PDB file of C-alpha atoms in Angstrom:
ATOM      1  CA  MET A   1      -0.263   0.353  -0.310  1.00  0.00           C
ATOM      2  CA  ARG A   2       1.666   3.394  -1.650  1.00  0.00           C
ATOM      3  CA  PHE A   3       0.261   6.619   1.050  1.00  0.00           C
ATOM      4  CA  THR A   4       0.400   9.535  -1.085  1.00  0.00           C
ATOM      5  CA  LEU A   5       0.409  13.085   0.856  1.00  0.00           C
ATOM      6  CA  TYR A   6      -0.047  16.593  -0.512  1.00  0.00           C
ATOM      7  CA  SER A   7       2.145  20.130   1.179  1.00  0.00           C
ATOM      8  CA  ARG A   8      -0.779  22.269   2.189  1.00  0.00           C
ATOM      9  CA  GLN A   9       0.961  24.786   0.311  1.00  0.00           C
ATOM     10  CA  THR A  10       2.700  23.490  -2.449  1.00  0.00           C
ATOM     11  CA  PRO A  11       1.576  20.906  -5.269  1.00  0.00           C
ATOM     12  CA  LYS A  12       5.367  18.824  -4.415  1.00  0.00           C
ATOM     13  CA  LEU A  13       4.027  15.487  -3.962  1.00  0.00           C
ATOM     14  CA  ILE A  14       4.757  14.364  -0.158  1.00  0.00           C
ATOM     15  CA  THR A  15       4.924   9.866   0.031  1.00  0.00           C
ATOM     16  CA  VAL A  16       5.567   7.868   3.129  1.00  0.00           C
ATOM     17  CA  LYS A  17       7.692   5.178   0.831  1.00  0.00           C
ATOM     18  CA  LYS A  18      10.096   7.862   0.598  1.00  0.00           C
ATOM     19  CA  ILE A  19      10.242   8.710   4.141  1.00  0.00           C
ATOM     20  CA  ILE A  20      10.680   4.864   5.333  1.00  0.00           C
ATOM     21  CA  LEU A  21      12.927   4.323   3.106  1.00  0.00           C
ATOM     22  CA  PHE A  22      15.019   7.261   3.381  1.00  0.00           C
ATOM     23  CA  SER A  23      15.032   6.444   7.125  1.00  0.00           C
ATOM     24  CA  ALA A  24      16.320   2.535   6.314  1.00  0.00           C
ATOM     25  CA  LEU A  25      19.688   4.605   4.128  1.00  0.00           C
ATOM     26  CA  LEU A  26      19.939   6.410   7.461  1.00  0.00           C
ATOM     27  CA  VAL A  27      20.335   3.372   9.619  1.00  0.00           C
ATOM     28  CA  SER A  28      22.507   1.661   7.110  1.00  0.00           C
ATOM     29  CA  VAL A  29      24.539   4.856   7.967  1.00  0.00           C
ATOM     30  CA  PHE A  30      24.510   4.369  10.469  1.00  0.00           C
ATOM     31  CA  VAL A  31      24.811   1.273  11.374  1.00  0.00           C
ATOM     32  CA  SER A  32      28.019   0.944   9.115  1.00  0.00           C
ATOM     33  CA  CYS A  33      29.298   3.252  12.278  1.00  0.00           C
ATOM     34  CA  LYS A  34      31.787   1.735  14.120  1.00  0.00           C
ATOM     35  CA  LYS A  35      31.524   2.015  17.921  1.00  0.00           C
ATOM     36  CA  ASN A  36      34.838   3.675  18.539  1.00  0.00           C
ATOM     37  CA  ASN A  37      33.637   6.465  16.518  1.00  0.00           C
ATOM     38  CA  SER A  38      29.932   6.483  18.197  1.00  0.00           C
ATOM     39  CA  ALA A  39      28.834   8.880  21.197  1.00  0.00           C
ATOM     40  CA  SER A  40      28.520   6.254  23.184  1.00  0.00           C
ATOM     41  CA  SER A  41      31.784   7.008  23.939  1.00  0.00           C
ATOM     42  CA  SER A  42      30.724  10.422  25.476  1.00  0.00           C
ATOM     43  CA  SER A  43      29.302  10.667  28.608  1.00  0.00           C
ATOM     44  CA  ASN A  44      26.699  13.861  27.649  1.00  0.00           C
ATOM     45  CA  TYR A  45      25.453  12.479  24.380  1.00  0.00           C
ATOM     46  CA  HIS A  46      22.242  10.435  24.209  1.00  0.00           C
ATOM     47  CA  PHE A  47      19.423  10.695  22.856  1.00  0.00           C
ATOM     48  CA  THR A  48      16.229   8.912  25.345  1.00  0.00           C
ATOM     49  CA  ALA A  49      12.491   9.544  25.500  1.00  0.00           C
ATOM     50  CA  THR A  50       9.026   7.990  26.824  1.00  0.00           C
ATOM     51  CA  ILE A  51       7.208   5.698  25.285  1.00  0.00           C
ATOM     52  CA  ASP A  52       3.723   5.187  27.024  1.00  0.00           C
ATOM     53  CA  GLY A  53       5.206   5.772  29.362  1.00  0.00           C
ATOM     54  CA  ALA A  54       7.751   3.599  30.177  1.00  0.00           C
ATOM     55  CA  ALA A  55      11.143   5.362  29.973  1.00  0.00           C
ATOM     56  CA  GLN A  56      13.791   3.825  26.888  1.00  0.00           C
ATOM     57  CA  THR A  57      17.356   4.587  26.277  1.00  0.00           C
ATOM     58  CA  PHE A  58      18.372   4.669  22.421  1.00  0.00           C
ATOM     59  CA  ASN A  59      22.126   5.615  23.467  1.00  0.00           C
ATOM     60  CA  VAL A  60      23.960   2.997  21.406  1.00  0.00           C
ATOM     61  CA  SER A  61      25.197   5.236  18.311  1.00  0.00           C
ATOM     62  CA  PRO A  62      23.271   8.028  18.814  1.00  0.00           C
ATOM     63  CA  LEU A  63      23.698  10.257  15.716  1.00  0.00           C
ATOM     64  CA  ALA A  64      22.849  12.799  13.780  1.00  0.00           C
ATOM     65  CA  VAL A  65      23.103  12.994  10.001  1.00  0.00           C
ATOM     66  CA  ARG A  66      22.881  16.363   7.525  1.00  0.00           C
ATOM     67  CA  VAL A  67      22.103  15.579   3.478  1.00  0.00           C
ATOM     68  CA  VAL A  68      21.840  18.888   1.565  1.00  0.00           C
ATOM     69  CA  ASN A  69      21.281  18.815  -2.382  1.00  0.00           C
ATOM     70  CA  GLY A  70      20.920  21.999  -3.656  1.00  0.00           C
ATOM     71  CA  PRO A  71      17.684  23.690  -1.987  1.00  0.00           C
ATOM     72  CA  ALA A  72      16.820  21.070   0.208  1.00  0.00           C
ATOM     73  CA  SER A  73      17.600  19.213   2.925  1.00  0.00           C
ATOM     74  CA  GLU A  74      17.154  17.069   5.543  1.00  0.00           C
ATOM     75  CA  ILE A  75      19.007  16.329   8.743  1.00  0.00           C
ATOM     76  CA  ALA A  76      17.527  13.137  10.533  1.00  0.00           C
ATOM     77  CA  ILE A  77      18.184  12.242  14.152  1.00  0.00           C
ATOM     78  CA  GLU A  78      18.890   8.057  15.457  1.00  0.00           C
ATOM     79  CA  GLY A  79      19.994   5.556  18.045  1.00  0.00           C
ATOM     80  CA  PHE A  80      19.514   2.256  18.826  1.00  0.00           C
ATOM     81  CA  ALA A  81      18.255   0.024  22.209  1.00  0.00           C
ATOM     82  CA  GLY A  82      19.833  -2.860  23.779  1.00  0.00           C
ATOM     83  CA  THR A  83      24.164  -2.376  24.131  1.00  0.00           C
ATOM     84  CA  SER A  84      24.629  -2.025  20.073  1.00  0.00           C
ATOM     85  CA  THR A  85      23.665  -1.753  16.239  1.00  0.00           C
ATOM     86  CA  SER A  86      22.782  -4.805  15.908  1.00  0.00           C
ATOM     87  CA  THR A  87      19.742  -4.286  18.300  1.00  0.00           C
ATOM     88  CA  SER A  88      16.573  -3.881  16.209  1.00  0.00           C
ATOM     89  CA  GLN A  89      15.068  -1.101  18.176  1.00  0.00           C
ATOM     90  CA  VAL A  90      15.461   2.164  16.617  1.00  0.00           C
ATOM     91  CA  LEU A  91      14.564   5.483  17.029  1.00  0.00           C
ATOM     92  CA  ALA A  92      14.481   8.205  14.832  1.00  0.00           C
ATOM     93  CA  ILE A  93      13.523  11.957  13.565  1.00  0.00           C
ATOM     94  CA  SER A  94      13.770  14.470  11.225  1.00  0.00           C
ATOM     95  CA  TRP A  95      13.804  17.762   9.740  1.00  0.00           C
ATOM     96  CA  ALA A  96      12.969  18.678   5.333  1.00  0.00           C
ATOM     97  CA  ASN A  97      12.243  21.690   3.590  1.00  0.00           C
ATOM     98  CA  THR A  98      10.849  21.285   0.645  1.00  0.00           C
ATOM     99  CA  GLY A  99      13.292  22.624  -2.177  1.00  0.00           C
ATOM    100  CA  LEU A 100      10.454  24.979  -3.214  1.00  0.00           C
ATOM    101  CA  ALA A 101       9.866  26.582  -0.827  1.00  0.00           C
ATOM    102  CA  PRO A 102      13.431  26.387   1.421  1.00  0.00           C
ATOM    103  CA  ALA A 103      13.429  27.157   5.048  1.00  0.00           C
ATOM    104  CA  SER A 104      16.341  26.724   7.300  1.00  0.00           C
ATOM    105  CA  PHE A 105      17.198  24.136   9.731  1.00  0.00           C
ATOM    106  CA  THR A 106      18.588  26.654  13.204  1.00  0.00           C
ATOM    107  CA  THR A 107      17.561  26.570  16.653  1.00  0.00           C
ATOM    108  CA  GLY A 108      13.755  27.093  17.293  1.00  0.00           C
ATOM    109  CA  ASN A 109      10.360  24.779  17.619  1.00  0.00           C
ATOM    110  CA  TYR A 110       8.915  22.714  14.784  1.00  0.00           C
ATOM    111  CA  SER A 111       5.790  20.568  14.366  1.00  0.00           C
ATOM    112  CA  ASP A 112       4.537  18.794  11.588  1.00  0.00           C
ATOM    113  CA  THR A 113       1.596  20.850  10.710  1.00  0.00           C
ATOM    114  CA  ALA A 114       3.494  24.044   8.933  1.00  0.00           C
ATOM    115  CA  SER A 115       3.761  24.275   4.689  1.00  0.00           C
ATOM    116  CA  ASN A 116       7.536  24.951   4.310  1.00  0.00           C
ATOM    117  CA  TYR A 117       9.091  21.920   6.024  1.00  0.00           C
ATOM    118  CA  ALA A 118       8.153  18.416   7.420  1.00  0.00           C
ATOM    119  CA  VAL A 119       9.165  16.174  10.106  1.00  0.00           C
ATOM    120  CA  THR A 120       8.740  12.633  10.549  1.00  0.00           C
ATOM    121  CA  GLY A 121       9.381  10.511  13.553  1.00  0.00           C
ATOM    122  CA  THR A 122      10.487   6.177  13.480  1.00  0.00           C
ATOM    123  CA  TYR A 123       9.938   4.302  15.755  1.00  0.00           C
ATOM    124  CA  ASN A 124      10.608  -0.012  15.092  1.00  0.00           C
ATOM    125  CA  PRO A 125      10.493  -1.011  17.857  1.00  0.00           C
ATOM    126  CA  SER A 126      11.094  -4.424  16.736  1.00  0.00           C
ATOM    127  CA  LEU A 127      12.686  -5.728  12.577  1.00  0.00           C
ATOM    128  CA  SER A 128       8.769  -6.477  11.572  1.00  0.00           C
ATOM    129  CA  VAL A 129       6.774  -3.422  13.267  1.00  0.00           C
ATOM    130  CA  SER A 130       7.448   0.714  12.561  1.00  0.00           C
ATOM    131  CA  TYR A 131       5.406   2.633  14.209  1.00  0.00           C
ATOM    132  CA  VAL A 132       5.182   6.429  12.439  1.00  0.00           C
ATOM    133  CA  SER A 133       4.965  10.055  12.770  1.00  0.00           C
ATOM    134  CA  GLY A 134       4.763  13.478  11.123  1.00  0.00           C
ATOM    135  CA  SER A 135       4.063  15.931   8.438  1.00  0.00           C
ATOM    136  CA  GLY A 136       2.898  12.768   6.527  1.00  0.00           C
ATOM    137  CA  VAL A 137       0.362  10.909   9.260  1.00  0.00           C
ATOM    138  CA  THR A 138      -0.462  14.576   9.791  1.00  0.00           C
ATOM    139  CA  GLY A 139      -1.674  15.064   5.684  1.00  0.00           C
ATOM    140  CA  LEU A 140      -3.211  11.682   6.620  1.00  0.00           C
ATOM    141  CA  ALA A 141      -5.530  13.132   8.873  1.00  0.00           C
ATOM    142  CA  SER A 142      -6.206  15.898   7.859  1.00  0.00           C
ATOM    143  CA  GLY A 143      -7.534  14.650   4.393  1.00  0.00           C
ATOM    144  CA  SER A 144      -9.913  12.039   6.806  1.00  0.00           C
ATOM    145  CA  GLY A 145     -11.652  14.123   8.379  1.00  0.00           C
ATOM    146  CA  ALA A 146      -9.494  11.889  11.980  1.00  0.00           C
ATOM    147  CA  THR A 147      -7.364  14.035  14.562  1.00  0.00           C
ATOM    148  CA  ILE A 148      -3.798  14.175  16.057  1.00  0.00           C
ATOM    149  CA  VAL A 149      -3.920  14.825  19.746  1.00  0.00           C
ATOM    150  CA  ASN A 150      -0.192  14.929  19.865  1.00  0.00           C
ATOM    151  CA  HIS A 151       1.668  16.259  16.489  1.00  0.00           C
ATOM    152  CA  LEU A 152       4.693  15.522  16.164  1.00  0.00           C
ATOM    153  CA  LYS A 153       6.882  18.115  17.649  1.00  0.00           C
ATOM    154  CA  PHE A 154      10.565  19.541  18.220  1.00  0.00           C
ATOM    155  CA  THR A 155      12.537  21.869  19.803  1.00  0.00           C
ATOM    156  CA  ILE A 156      15.950  22.136  18.882  1.00  0.00           C
ATOM    157  CA  THR A 157      17.778  24.307  21.890  1.00  0.00           C
ATOM    158  CA  SER A 158      21.400  24.048  20.313  1.00  0.00           C
ATOM    159  CA  LEU A 159      23.667  23.552  17.420  1.00  0.00           C
ATOM    160  CA  ASP A 160      26.469  24.405  15.922  1.00  0.00           C
ATOM    161  CA  SER A 161      29.484  21.762  13.728  1.00  0.00           C
ATOM    162  CA  THR A 162      30.034  19.080  16.368  1.00  0.00           C
ATOM    163  CA  ALA A 163      26.263  18.181  18.136  1.00  0.00           C
ATOM    164  CA  VAL A 164      22.737  18.908  18.125  1.00  0.00           C
ATOM    165  CA  LYS A 165      20.862  19.005  21.157  1.00  0.00           C
ATOM    166  CA  GLY A 166      16.611  19.040  21.574  1.00  0.00           C
ATOM    167  CA  THR A 167      14.106  17.556  22.743  1.00  0.00           C
ATOM    168  CA  PHE A 168      10.640  15.796  21.524  1.00  0.00           C
ATOM    169  CA  SER A 169       7.097  14.772  21.223  1.00  0.00           C
ATOM    170  CA  GLY A 170       3.811  13.717  19.451  1.00  0.00           C
ATOM    171  CA  ASP A 171       1.723  10.340  18.569  1.00  0.00           C
ATOM    172  CA  PHE A 172       3.136   7.780  16.468  1.00  0.00           C
ATOM    173  CA  TYR A 173       1.227   5.638  14.721  1.00  0.00           C
ATOM    174  CA  TYR A 174       1.252   2.140  13.435  1.00  0.00           C
ATOM    175  CA  ASN A 175       2.907   1.617   9.557  1.00  0.00           C
ATOM    176  CA  GLY A 176       1.954   5.709   9.951  1.00  0.00           C
ATOM    177  CA  ASP A 177      -2.009   3.882   9.357  1.00  0.00           C
ATOM    178  CA  ILE A 178      -4.457   7.032  12.018  1.00  0.00           C
ATOM    179  CA  SER A 179      -6.889   4.556  11.904  1.00  0.00           C
ATOM    180  CA  GLY A 180      -4.638   1.607  13.914  1.00  0.00           C
ATOM    181  CA  ALA A 181      -2.552   0.879  16.599  1.00  0.00           C
ATOM    182  CA  LYS A 182      -0.415   4.697  18.304  1.00  0.00           C
ATOM    183  CA  LYS A 183       2.753   4.699  20.827  1.00  0.00           C
ATOM    184  CA  THR A 184       2.283   8.290  22.254  1.00  0.00           C
ATOM    185  CA  ILE A 185       6.824   9.631  22.938  1.00  0.00           C
ATOM    186  CA  THR A 186       7.302  12.558  25.629  1.00  0.00           C
ATOM    187  CA  ASN A 187      10.445  13.616  27.261  1.00  0.00           C
ATOM    188  CA  GLY A 188      11.785  13.038  23.983  1.00  0.00           C
ATOM    189  CA  ASP A 189      15.892  14.803  24.885  1.00  0.00           C
ATOM    190  CA  PHE A 190      18.605  14.191  22.345  1.00  0.00           C
ATOM    191  CA  PHE A 191      22.631  15.563  22.642  1.00  0.00           C
ATOM    192  CA  VAL A 192      23.907  13.513  20.040  1.00  0.00           C
ATOM    193  CA  PRO A 193      27.166  14.344  17.392  1.00  0.00           C
ATOM    194  CA  TRP A 194      26.628  14.852  13.782  1.00  0.00           C
ATOM    195  CA  LYS A 195      28.452  12.146  11.751  1.00  0.00           C
ATOM    196  CA  LYS A 196      32.483  12.634  11.164  1.00  0.00           C
TER     197      LYS A 196
END
């Protein structure tokens, strides 16, 4: 099944399939990082969240990646739970401008209700299960008249050439289906280095 979503102010198509494929690409980038180069060697770096009331850590190789292609850019933050990057439990959030109406990624507040950029969140508690949040899910909800109680929101409090720091929260839906099961993520907190 393919979901096709439209940006609120531009005719540019945004597909959940593209978001999931990009997330898979980022997972492979993160898995290829050697542990001695990862943020897990620093006690200051972290990626944590409360998922349905249970505190979780994703502190194995938490990293941030920047991808820039002309006027389009994307920032992604990801970490693994457990003791190694071979674990199947992964949490990721990302921000992307639309390219047609470029927005810059700086400190500040970001939400899945914006029209000049897209935010996405993916929580994989196992290899076969994926919960998705963000602009694509919000587009589906808007088109079907459904209501999202907790929109994906994150705040960037610090951003420099070394690391990015902030907070996040939102409802994540099974396979991006707003009528399906959901996970509510609160108290999201990250301080992660850029992948070099």
